[in-house]
């Protein structure tokens, strides 16, 4: 079936650098996307979301870009900090209006000093 | 913190047993979704409850069932436990409208279930 997937399972970033996490989706009917951060032993934490009528949205140190033409989603983290080390998931709605989510496998971000 | 709480935090069961997991939604939220997260994978949607009614179900067998109470808290029940049911079970709460609305889902810390 259609699914959300991530290109890189692990991303190593030097502290202070910018991080870019990529995500490919295949459900063309999806119109709502969310990025979550999950630290070890915790539940997913909401970072930022974007709807399909937008191609860019900014939060605090984070930016999400949506390219519907190639079905690609990315999360940019500015000035990556040690506290940003976690697994990052992109999720898409499952084609209905209730926001039931379909998650990718996740990308492990490791911030090195 | 999201305000979504789950209990217990950890649980060990044996094959064939039954388990009940609990979730208290964030204040003001009327929708609860349950997800199963196997080790090293993303969460998989189990089902969603809106105003005490099931509002969609993922690819899980009927031995996975749930309830939502008038205060919008929720339970996940799993009968006839199998080894593959070992996972982190997450609930997420959100605000839903009768016509359907995509509102952000906020997750609890999860319940870690181990089936031996």
Coordinates of N, CA and C in Angstrom, one line a residue:
Chain A
X1 N 0.8 -1.2 0.0 CA 0.0 0.0 0.0 C 0.8 1.2 0.0
X2 N 0.2 2.4 -0.1 CA 1.0 3.6 -0.1 C 1.5 3.9 1.3
X3 N 2.7 4.5 1.3 CA 3.3 4.7 2.6 C 4.2 5.9 2.6
X4 N 4.5 6.3 3.8 CA 5.5 7.4 4.0 C 6.8 6.8 4.3
X5 N 7.9 7.3 3.7 CA 9.2 6.7 3.9 C 10.2 7.8 4.0
X6 N 11.4 7.5 4.6 CA 12.5 8.4 4.8 C 13.7 7.9 4.0
X7 N 14.5 8.9 3.5 CA 15.6 8.5 2.7 C 16.8 8.1 3.5
X8 N 17.0 8.7 4.7 CA 18.2 8.4 5.5 C 17.8 7.8 6.9
X9 N 18.3 6.7 7.2 CA 18.0 6.2 8.6 C 18.7 6.9 9.7
X10 N 19.9 7.4 9.4 CA 20.7 8.1 10.4 C 21.4 9.3 9.8
X11 N 21.3 10.4 10.6 CA 21.9 11.7 10.2 C 22.8 12.2 11.3
X12 N 24.1 12.3 11.0 CA 25.0 12.8 12.0 C 25.3 14.3 11.7
X13 N 25.1 15.2 12.6 CA 25.3 16.6 12.4 C 26.2 17.2 13.5
X14 N 27.0 18.1 13.1 CA 27.8 18.8 14.1 C 27.0 19.9 14.8
X15 N 27.3 20.0 16.0 CA 26.6 21.1 16.8 C 26.8 22.4 16.2
X16 N 25.7 23.1 16.0 CA 25.7 24.5 15.4 C 25.4 24.5 13.9
X17 N 25.6 23.3 13.3 CA 25.2 23.2 11.8 C 23.7 23.1 11.7
X18 N 23.3 23.3 10.4 CA 21.9 23.1 10.1 C 21.6 21.6 9.7
X19 N 20.5 21.1 10.1 CA 20.1 19.7 9.8 C 19.0 19.7 8.7
X20 N 19.0 18.8 7.8 CA 17.9 18.6 6.9 C 17.5 17.1 6.9
X21 N 16.2 16.9 7.2 CA 15.7 15.5 7.2 C 14.7 15.4 6.1
X22 N 14.8 14.4 5.3 CA 13.9 14.3 4.1 C 12.9 13.2 4.3
X23 N 11.8 13.3 3.6 CA 10.7 12.3 3.7 C 10.0 12.3 2.4
X24 N 9.8 11.1 1.8 CA 9.0 10.9 0.6 C 7.7 10.3 1.0
X25 N 6.6 10.8 0.4 CA 5.3 10.2 0.6 C 4.7 9.8 -0.8
X26 N 3.8 8.9 -0.7 CA 3.3 8.4 -2.0 C 1.8 8.5 -2.1
X27 N 1.1 8.9 -1.0 CA -0.3 9.1 -1.1 C -0.7 10.5 -1.6
X28 N -1.0 10.6 -2.9 CA -1.3 11.9 -3.4 C -2.5 12.5 -2.8
X29 N -3.4 11.8 -2.1 CA -4.6 12.3 -1.5 C -4.3 13.0 -0.2
X30 N -3.1 12.7 0.4 CA -2.7 13.3 1.7 C -2.6 14.8 1.5
X31 N -3.2 15.5 2.5 CA -3.2 17.0 2.5 C -2.8 17.6 3.8
X32 N -2.2 16.7 4.7 CA -1.8 17.2 6.0 C -0.6 16.4 6.4
X33 N 0.4 17.1 6.8 CA 1.7 16.5 7.2 C 2.2 17.0 8.5
X34 N 2.8 16.1 9.3 CA 3.3 16.6 10.6 C 4.7 16.0 10.8
X35 N 5.6 16.7 11.4 CA 6.9 16.2 11.9 C 6.8 16.1 13.4
X36 N 7.3 14.9 13.9 CA 7.4 14.6 15.3 C 8.8 14.3 15.6
X37 N 9.2 14.6 16.9 CA 10.5 14.2 17.4 C 10.2 13.2 18.6
X38 N 11.0 12.1 18.6 CA 10.8 11.2 19.7 C 12.2 10.9 20.3
X39 N 12.2 11.2 21.6 CA 13.4 10.9 22.3 C 13.3 9.5 23.0
X40 N 14.4 9.0 23.3 CA 14.4 7.6 23.9 C 13.5 7.5 25.1
X41 N 12.6 6.5 25.1 CA 11.7 6.3 26.2 C 10.5 7.2 26.3
X42 N 10.3 8.1 25.3 CA 9.2 9.1 25.3 C 8.3 8.9 24.1
X43 N 7.1 9.5 24.2 CA 6.2 9.5 23.1 C 6.6 10.6 22.1
X44 N 6.1 10.5 20.9 CA 6.4 11.5 19.9 C 6.0 12.9 20.3
X45 N 6.8 13.9 20.0 CA 6.5 15.3 20.4 C 6.3 16.1 19.1
X46 N 5.2 16.8 19.1 CA 4.9 17.6 17.9 C 5.9 18.7 17.7
X47 N 6.4 18.8 16.4 CA 7.3 19.8 16.1 C 6.6 20.9 15.3
X48 N 6.1 20.5 14.1 CA 5.5 21.4 13.2 C 4.6 20.7 12.2
X49 N 3.6 21.3 11.7 CA 2.8 20.7 10.7 C 2.6 21.6 9.5
X50 N 2.1 21.1 8.4 CA 1.9 21.8 7.2 C 0.7 21.2 6.4
X51 N -0.1 22.1 5.8 CA -1.2 21.6 5.0 C -0.8 21.8 3.5
X52 N -1.5 21.1 2.7 CA -1.1 21.0 1.3 C -1.3 22.3 0.5
X53 N -2.0 23.2 1.1 CA -2.1 24.5 0.4 C -1.0 25.4 0.7
X54 N 0.1 24.9 1.4 CA 1.3 25.7 1.6 C 2.5 24.9 1.1
X55 N 3.6 25.6 0.9 CA 4.8 24.9 0.5 C 5.9 25.1 1.5
X56 N 5.7 26.0 2.5 CA 6.7 26.3 3.5 C 6.0 26.8 4.7
X57 N 6.6 26.4 5.9 CA 6.1 26.9 7.1 C 7.2 26.9 8.1
X58 N 7.3 28.0 8.9 CA 8.4 28.1 9.8 C 8.0 28.2 11.2
X59 N 8.8 27.6 12.1 CA 8.6 27.6 13.5 C 9.8 28.1 14.2
X60 N 10.0 27.8 15.4 CA 11.1 28.2 16.1 C 12.3 27.3 15.8
X61 N 13.3 27.8 15.1 CA 14.4 27.1 14.6 C 14.1 25.9 13.6
X62 N 12.9 25.7 13.3 CA 12.5 24.7 12.3 C 11.7 25.3 11.1
X63 N 11.9 24.6 10.0 CA 11.2 25.0 8.8 C 10.8 23.7 8.1
X64 N 9.5 23.6 7.7 CA 9.1 22.4 6.9 C 8.8 22.9 5.5
X65 N 9.3 22.1 4.5 CA 9.1 22.4 3.1 C 8.3 21.3 2.5
X66 N 7.3 21.6 1.7 CA 6.5 20.6 1.1 C 6.5 20.8 -0.4
X67 N 6.9 19.8 -1.2 CA 7.0 19.8 -2.6 C 6.0 18.7 -3.1
X68 N 4.8 19.2 -3.5 CA 3.8 18.2 -3.9 C 4.0 17.6 -5.2
X69 N 4.8 18.3 -6.1 CA 5.1 17.8 -7.4 C 5.8 16.5 -7.3
X70 N 6.8 16.5 -6.4 CA 7.6 15.2 -6.3 C 7.3 14.5 -5.0
X71 N 6.2 14.9 -4.3 CA 5.8 14.2 -3.1 C 6.9 14.1 -2.1
X72 N 7.5 15.3 -1.7 CA 8.6 15.3 -0.9 C 8.4 16.3 0.2
X73 N 8.8 15.9 1.4 CA 8.7 16.7 2.6 C 10.0 16.8 3.3
X74 N 10.4 18.0 3.8 CA 11.7 18.1 4.5 C 11.5 18.9 5.8
X75 N 12.4 18.6 6.7 CA 12.4 19.4 8.0 C 13.8 19.9 8.1
X76 N 13.9 21.2 8.3 CA 15.2 21.9 8.5 C 15.3 22.4 9.9
X77 N 16.4 22.0 10.5 CA 16.6 22.5 11.9 C 17.8 23.4 11.9
X78 N 17.6 24.6 12.3 CA 18.7 25.6 12.3 C 19.6 25.5 13.6
X79 N 20.9 25.7 13.4 CA 21.8 25.7 14.5 C 21.5 24.5 15.5
X80 N 21.7 23.3 15.0 CA 21.4 22.1 15.7 C 22.1 22.0 17.0
X81 N 21.3 21.6 18.0 CA 21.9 21.6 19.4 C 21.9 20.1 19.9
X82 N 22.6 19.8 20.9 CA 22.6 18.4 21.5 C 21.2 17.9 21.8
X83 N 20.4 18.8 22.3 CA 19.0 18.4 22.6 C 18.2 18.1 21.4
X84 N 18.7 18.3 20.3 CA 17.9 17.9 19.0 C 18.2 16.4 18.7
X85 N 19.1 15.8 19.4 CA 19.4 14.4 19.1 C 18.1 13.6 19.5
X86 N 17.6 12.8 18.5 CA 16.3 12.1 18.7 C 16.0 11.4 17.3
X87 N 14.9 10.7 17.3 CA 14.4 10.1 16.1 C 13.3 11.0 15.6
X88 N 13.3 11.4 14.3 CA 12.4 12.3 13.7 C 11.5 11.5 12.8
X89 N 10.2 11.7 12.9 CA 9.2 11.0 12.0 C 8.4 12.1 11.3
X90 N 8.2 11.8 10.0 CA 7.2 12.5 9.3 C 6.0 11.6 9.3
X91 N 4.8 12.3 9.2 CA 3.6 11.6 9.2 C 2.6 12.3 8.3
X92 N 1.8 11.5 7.6 CA 0.8 12.1 6.7 C -0.6 11.6 7.2
X93 N -1.6 12.4 6.8 CA -3.0 11.9 7.2 C -3.3 10.8 6.2
X94 N -4.2 9.9 6.6 CA -4.5 8.7 5.9 C -5.7 8.9 4.9
X95 N -5.8 10.1 4.4 CA -6.8 10.3 3.3 C -8.1 10.6 3.8
X96 N -8.3 10.8 5.1 CA -9.6 11.3 5.6 C -9.5 12.6 6.3
X97 N -10.5 13.1 6.8 CA -10.5 14.4 7.4 C -10.2 14.4 8.9
X98 N -9.9 13.3 9.4 CA -9.8 13.2 10.9 C -8.4 13.1 11.4
X99 N -7.4 13.2 10.4 CA -6.0 13.3 10.9 C -5.5 12.0 11.4
X100 N -6.1 10.9 11.0 CA -5.5 9.6 11.3 C -4.1 9.5 10.6
X101 N -3.1 9.2 11.3 CA -1.7 9.4 10.7 C -1.1 8.1 10.3
X102 N -0.3 8.3 9.2 CA 0.6 7.2 8.8 C 2.0 7.7 8.9
X103 N 2.8 6.9 9.6 CA 4.2 7.3 9.9 C 5.2 6.6 9.0
X104 N 6.3 7.3 8.8 CA 7.4 6.6 8.2 C 8.2 5.9 9.3
X105 N 9.4 5.4 8.9 CA 10.2 4.6 9.8 C 11.0 5.4 10.7
X106 N 11.3 6.7 10.4 CA 12.0 7.6 11.2 C 13.5 7.7 10.8
X107 N 14.0 8.9 11.2 CA 15.5 9.2 11.0 C 16.1 9.5 12.3
X108 N 17.2 8.8 12.6 CA 17.9 9.1 13.9 C 18.9 10.2 13.6
X109 N 18.7 11.3 14.4 CA 19.6 12.4 14.3 C 20.6 12.4 15.5
X110 N 21.9 12.4 15.2 CA 22.9 12.4 16.2 C 23.7 13.7 16.1
X111 N 23.7 14.4 17.1 CA 24.4 15.7 17.2 C 25.7 15.5 17.8
X112 N 26.8 15.8 17.1 CA 28.1 15.6 17.7 C 28.7 17.0 18.0
X113 N 29.6 17.0 19.1 CA 30.1 18.3 19.6 C 31.2 18.8 18.6
Chain B
X1 N 5.4 19.1 28.2 CA 4.5 18.0 28.4 C 3.2 18.3 27.7
X2 N 2.6 17.2 27.2 CA 1.3 17.4 26.4 C 0.1 17.3 27.2
X3 N 0.1 16.8 28.4 CA -1.1 16.6 29.2 C -1.8 15.3 29.0
X4 N -1.2 14.5 28.1 CA -1.8 13.2 27.8 C -1.0 12.2 28.7
X5 N -1.8 11.5 29.5 CA -1.2 10.5 30.4 C -1.6 9.1 30.0
X6 N -0.7 8.1 30.3 CA -1.0 6.7 30.0 C -0.6 5.9 31.2
X7 N -1.3 4.8 31.4 CA -0.9 3.9 32.5 C -1.3 2.4 32.0
X8 N -0.5 1.5 32.5 CA 0.8 1.7 33.2 C 1.9 2.1 32.3
X9 N 3.1 2.3 32.8 CA 4.2 2.7 32.0 C 4.8 1.5 31.4
X10 N 4.9 0.4 32.1 CA 5.4 -0.8 31.7 C 4.6 -2.0 32.1
X11 N 4.6 -3.1 31.3 CA 3.7 -4.2 31.6 C 4.3 -5.5 31.0
X12 N 4.3 -6.5 31.8 CA 4.8 -7.8 31.2 C 3.7 -8.8 31.3
X13 N 3.4 -9.5 30.2 CA 2.3 -10.5 30.2 C 2.8 -11.7 29.5
X14 N 2.1 -12.8 29.5 CA 2.4 -14.0 28.8 C 1.4 -14.3 27.7
X15 N 1.9 -15.0 26.8 CA 1.0 -15.4 25.6 C -0.4 -15.9 26.1
X16 N -1.4 -15.4 25.4 CA -2.7 -15.8 25.7 C -3.5 -15.0 26.7
X17 N -2.7 -14.2 27.4 CA -3.4 -13.3 28.4 C -4.0 -12.1 27.7
X18 N -4.8 -11.4 28.6 CA -5.4 -10.2 28.1 C -4.8 -9.0 28.8
X19 N -4.9 -7.8 28.2 CA -4.3 -6.6 28.8 C -5.2 -5.4 28.5
X20 N -5.3 -4.5 29.5 CA -6.0 -3.2 29.3 C -5.0 -2.1 29.5
X21 N -4.9 -1.2 28.6 CA -4.1 0.0 28.7 C -5.0 1.2 28.8
X22 N -4.6 2.2 29.5 CA -5.4 3.4 29.8 C -4.8 4.7 29.3
X23 N -5.6 5.6 28.9 CA -5.1 6.9 28.4 C -6.1 8.0 28.9
X24 N -5.5 9.1 29.4 CA -6.3 10.3 29.7 C -5.9 11.4 28.7
X25 N -6.9 11.9 28.1 CA -6.6 12.8 27.0 C -6.3 14.2 27.6
X26 N -5.8 15.1 26.8 CA -5.5 16.4 27.2 C -6.8 17.2 27.4
X27 N -6.8 18.0 28.4 CA -8.0 18.8 28.7 C -8.5 19.5 27.4
X28 N -9.8 19.4 27.2 CA -10.4 20.1 26.0 C -10.4 19.2 24.7
X29 N -9.8 18.1 24.8 CA -9.7 17.2 23.6 C -10.8 16.1 23.7
X30 N -11.5 15.8 22.6 CA -12.6 14.8 22.6 C -12.3 13.6 21.7
X31 N -11.1 13.5 21.1 CA -10.7 12.4 20.2 C -9.4 11.8 20.7
X32 N -9.5 10.5 20.7 CA -8.3 9.7 21.1 C -7.9 8.7 20.0
X33 N -6.7 8.7 19.6 CA -6.2 7.7 18.7 C -5.1 6.8 19.4
X34 N -5.1 5.5 19.0 CA -4.2 4.6 19.5 C -3.2 4.1 18.4
X35 N -2.0 4.0 18.8 CA -0.9 3.5 17.9 C -0.1 2.5 18.5
X36 N 0.4 1.6 17.7 CA 1.4 0.6 18.2 C 2.7 0.9 17.5
X37 N 3.8 0.9 18.3 CA 5.1 1.2 17.8 C 6.0 0.1 18.2
X38 N 6.4 -0.7 17.2 CA 7.4 -1.8 17.4 C 8.7 -1.2 17.5
X39 N 9.7 -1.9 18.1 CA 11.0 -1.4 18.3 C 11.7 -1.0 16.9
X40 N 12.1 0.2 16.8 CA 12.8 0.6 15.6 C 11.9 1.0 14.4
X41 N 10.6 1.1 14.7 CA 9.7 1.4 13.6 C 8.9 2.6 14.0
X42 N 8.1 3.2 13.0 CA 7.2 4.3 13.3 C 5.9 3.7 13.9
X43 N 5.2 4.6 14.5 CA 3.9 4.2 15.1 C 2.9 3.7 14.0
X44 N 2.1 2.7 14.3 CA 1.1 2.2 13.3 C -0.3 2.4 14.0
X45 N -1.2 3.0 13.2 CA -2.5 3.4 13.6 C -3.3 2.1 13.9
X46 N -3.9 2.1 15.1 CA -4.8 1.0 15.5 C -6.2 1.4 15.3
X47 N -6.7 2.4 16.1 CA -8.1 2.9 15.9 C -8.2 4.3 16.6
X48 N -9.3 4.9 16.3 CA -9.5 6.3 16.8 C -11.0 6.3 17.4
X49 N -11.1 7.0 18.5 CA -12.4 7.2 19.1 C -12.8 8.7 19.2
X50 N -14.0 9.0 18.8 CA -14.5 10.3 18.8 C -15.9 10.3 19.6
X51 N -16.0 11.0 20.6 CA -17.2 11.0 21.4 C -17.8 9.6 21.7
X52 N -16.9 8.8 22.2 CA -17.2 7.4 22.6 C -17.5 6.4 21.5
X53 N -17.4 6.8 20.2 CA -17.6 5.9 19.1 C -16.3 5.6 18.4
X54 N -16.1 4.4 17.9 CA -15.0 4.1 17.1 C -15.1 4.9 15.7
X55 N -14.0 5.6 15.4 CA -14.1 6.5 14.2 C -13.0 6.1 13.2
X56 N -12.9 4.8 12.9 CA -11.8 4.4 12.0 C -10.9 3.4 12.6
X57 N -10.4 2.5 11.9 CA -9.6 1.4 12.4 C -8.5 1.1 11.4
X58 N -7.3 0.8 11.9 CA -6.2 0.4 11.0 C -6.3 -1.1 10.8
X59 N -5.2 -1.7 10.3 CA -5.1 -3.1 10.0 C -4.7 -3.9 11.2
X60 N -5.6 -4.0 12.1 CA -5.4 -4.8 13.4 C -6.6 -5.7 13.5
X61 N -6.3 -6.9 14.1 CA -7.4 -7.9 14.2 C -8.4 -7.5 15.3
X62 N -9.6 -8.1 15.3 CA -10.6 -7.8 16.3 C -10.2 -8.0 17.8
X63 N -9.2 -8.7 18.0 CA -8.8 -8.9 19.4 C -8.2 -7.6 20.0
X64 N -8.0 -6.6 19.2 CA -7.7 -5.3 19.6 C -9.0 -4.5 19.7
X65 N -9.4 -4.1 20.8 CA -10.6 -3.3 21.0 C -10.4 -2.2 21.9
X66 N -11.4 -1.3 21.9 CA -11.2 -0.1 22.7 C -12.5 0.5 23.2
X67 N -12.4 1.4 24.1 CA -13.5 2.2 24.7 C -13.1 3.6 24.8
X68 N -14.1 4.5 24.8 CA -13.9 5.9 25.2 C -15.0 6.2 26.1
X69 N -14.7 6.9 27.2 CA -15.6 7.2 28.3 C -16.1 8.7 28.1
X70 N -17.2 9.0 28.8 CA -17.8 10.3 28.7 C -16.8 11.5 29.0
X71 N -15.8 11.2 29.8 CA -14.7 12.2 30.1 C -13.6 12.2 29.0
X72 N -13.8 11.4 28.0 CA -12.9 11.3 26.8 C -11.7 10.5 27.1
X73 N -11.5 10.0 28.3 CA -10.4 9.0 28.5 C -10.7 7.8 27.7
X74 N -9.7 6.9 27.6 CA -9.9 5.8 26.7 C -9.1 4.6 27.2
X75 N -9.6 3.4 26.8 CA -8.9 2.1 27.1 C -8.6 1.4 25.8
X76 N -7.5 0.7 25.7 CA -7.2 -0.2 24.7 C -7.1 -1.6 25.3
X77 N -7.8 -2.5 24.8 CA -7.8 -3.9 25.3 C -7.3 -4.8 24.2
X78 N -6.4 -5.7 24.6 CA -5.9 -6.7 23.7 C -6.1 -8.1 24.3
X79 N -6.8 -8.9 23.6 CA -7.1 -10.3 24.0 C -6.1 -11.3 23.4
X80 N -6.0 -12.4 24.0 CA -5.2 -13.5 23.4 C -3.8 -13.0 22.9
X81 N -3.1 -12.4 23.8 CA -1.8 -11.8 23.5 C -0.8 -12.7 22.8
X82 N -0.2 -12.2 21.8 CA 0.8 -12.9 21.0 C 2.2 -12.2 21.2
X83 N 3.3 -13.0 20.9 CA 4.6 -12.4 21.1 C 4.8 -11.1 20.3
X84 N 4.2 -11.1 19.1 CA 4.4 -9.9 18.3 C 3.6 -8.7 18.8
X85 N 2.8 -8.9 19.8 CA 2.2 -7.7 20.4 C 3.1 -6.9 21.3
X86 N 4.3 -7.4 21.5 CA 5.3 -6.6 22.3 C 5.6 -5.4 21.6
X87 N 5.4 -4.2 22.2 CA 5.6 -2.9 21.5 C 5.3 -1.8 22.5
X88 N 5.5 -0.6 22.0 CA 5.1 0.6 22.8 C 3.8 1.0 22.3
X89 N 2.8 1.1 23.1 CA 1.5 1.5 22.8 C 1.3 3.0 23.1
X90 N 0.9 3.8 22.1 CA 0.8 5.2 22.3 C -0.6 5.7 22.1
X91 N -1.1 6.6 22.9 CA -2.3 7.2 22.6 C -2.0 8.7 22.3
X92 N -2.9 9.2 21.5 CA -2.8 10.6 21.1 C -4.1 11.3 21.2
X93 N -4.2 12.5 21.7 CA -5.5 13.1 21.8 C -5.5 14.4 20.9
X94 N -6.7 14.7 20.5 CA -6.9 15.9 19.6 C -8.3 16.4 19.7
X95 N -8.5 17.5 19.1 CA -9.9 18.1 19.1 C -10.5 17.8 17.8
X96 N -11.7 17.2 17.8 CA -12.4 16.9 16.5 C -13.7 17.5 16.5
X97 N -14.1 17.8 15.2 CA -15.4 18.4 15.0 C -16.3 17.4 14.3
X98 N -17.6 17.5 14.4 CA -18.5 16.5 13.8 C -18.3 16.3 12.3
X99 N -17.9 17.4 11.6 CA -17.7 17.3 10.2 C -16.4 16.8 9.8
X100 N -15.6 16.4 10.8 CA -14.2 16.0 10.5 C -13.3 17.2 10.5
X101 N -12.2 17.1 11.2 CA -11.3 18.2 11.2 C -9.9 17.7 11.5
X102 N -8.9 18.2 10.8 CA -7.5 17.8 11.0 C -6.9 18.7 12.1
X103 N -6.9 18.2 13.3 CA -6.3 18.9 14.4 C -5.1 18.1 14.8
X104 N -4.1 18.8 15.4 CA -2.9 18.2 15.8 C -3.1 17.2 16.9
X105 N -2.4 16.0 16.7 CA -2.5 15.0 17.7 C -1.3 15.1 18.6
X106 N -1.6 15.0 19.9 CA -0.6 15.1 20.9 C -0.5 13.8 21.6
X107 N 0.8 13.3 21.7 CA 1.0 11.9 22.2 C 1.3 11.9 23.7
X108 N 0.9 10.8 24.3 CA 1.3 10.5 25.6 C 2.7 9.8 25.6
X109 N 3.2 9.4 26.8 CA 4.5 8.8 26.9 C 4.5 7.3 26.5
X110 N 3.3 6.7 26.4 CA 3.3 5.3 25.9 C 3.3 4.3 27.1
X111 N 2.8 3.1 26.8 CA 2.9 2.0 27.7 C 3.8 0.9 27.0
X112 N 4.8 0.5 27.6 CA 5.7 -0.5 27.0 C 5.2 -1.9 27.4
X113 N 4.7 -2.7 26.5 CA 4.2 -4.0 26.7 C 5.2 -5.1 26.2
X114 N 5.5 -6.0 27.1 CA 6.3 -7.1 26.8 C 5.5 -8.4 26.9
X115 N 5.4 -9.2 25.9 CA 4.7 -10.5 25.9 C 5.7 -11.6 25.9
X116 N 5.7 -12.4 26.9 CA 6.6 -13.6 27.0 C 6.0 -14.9 26.6

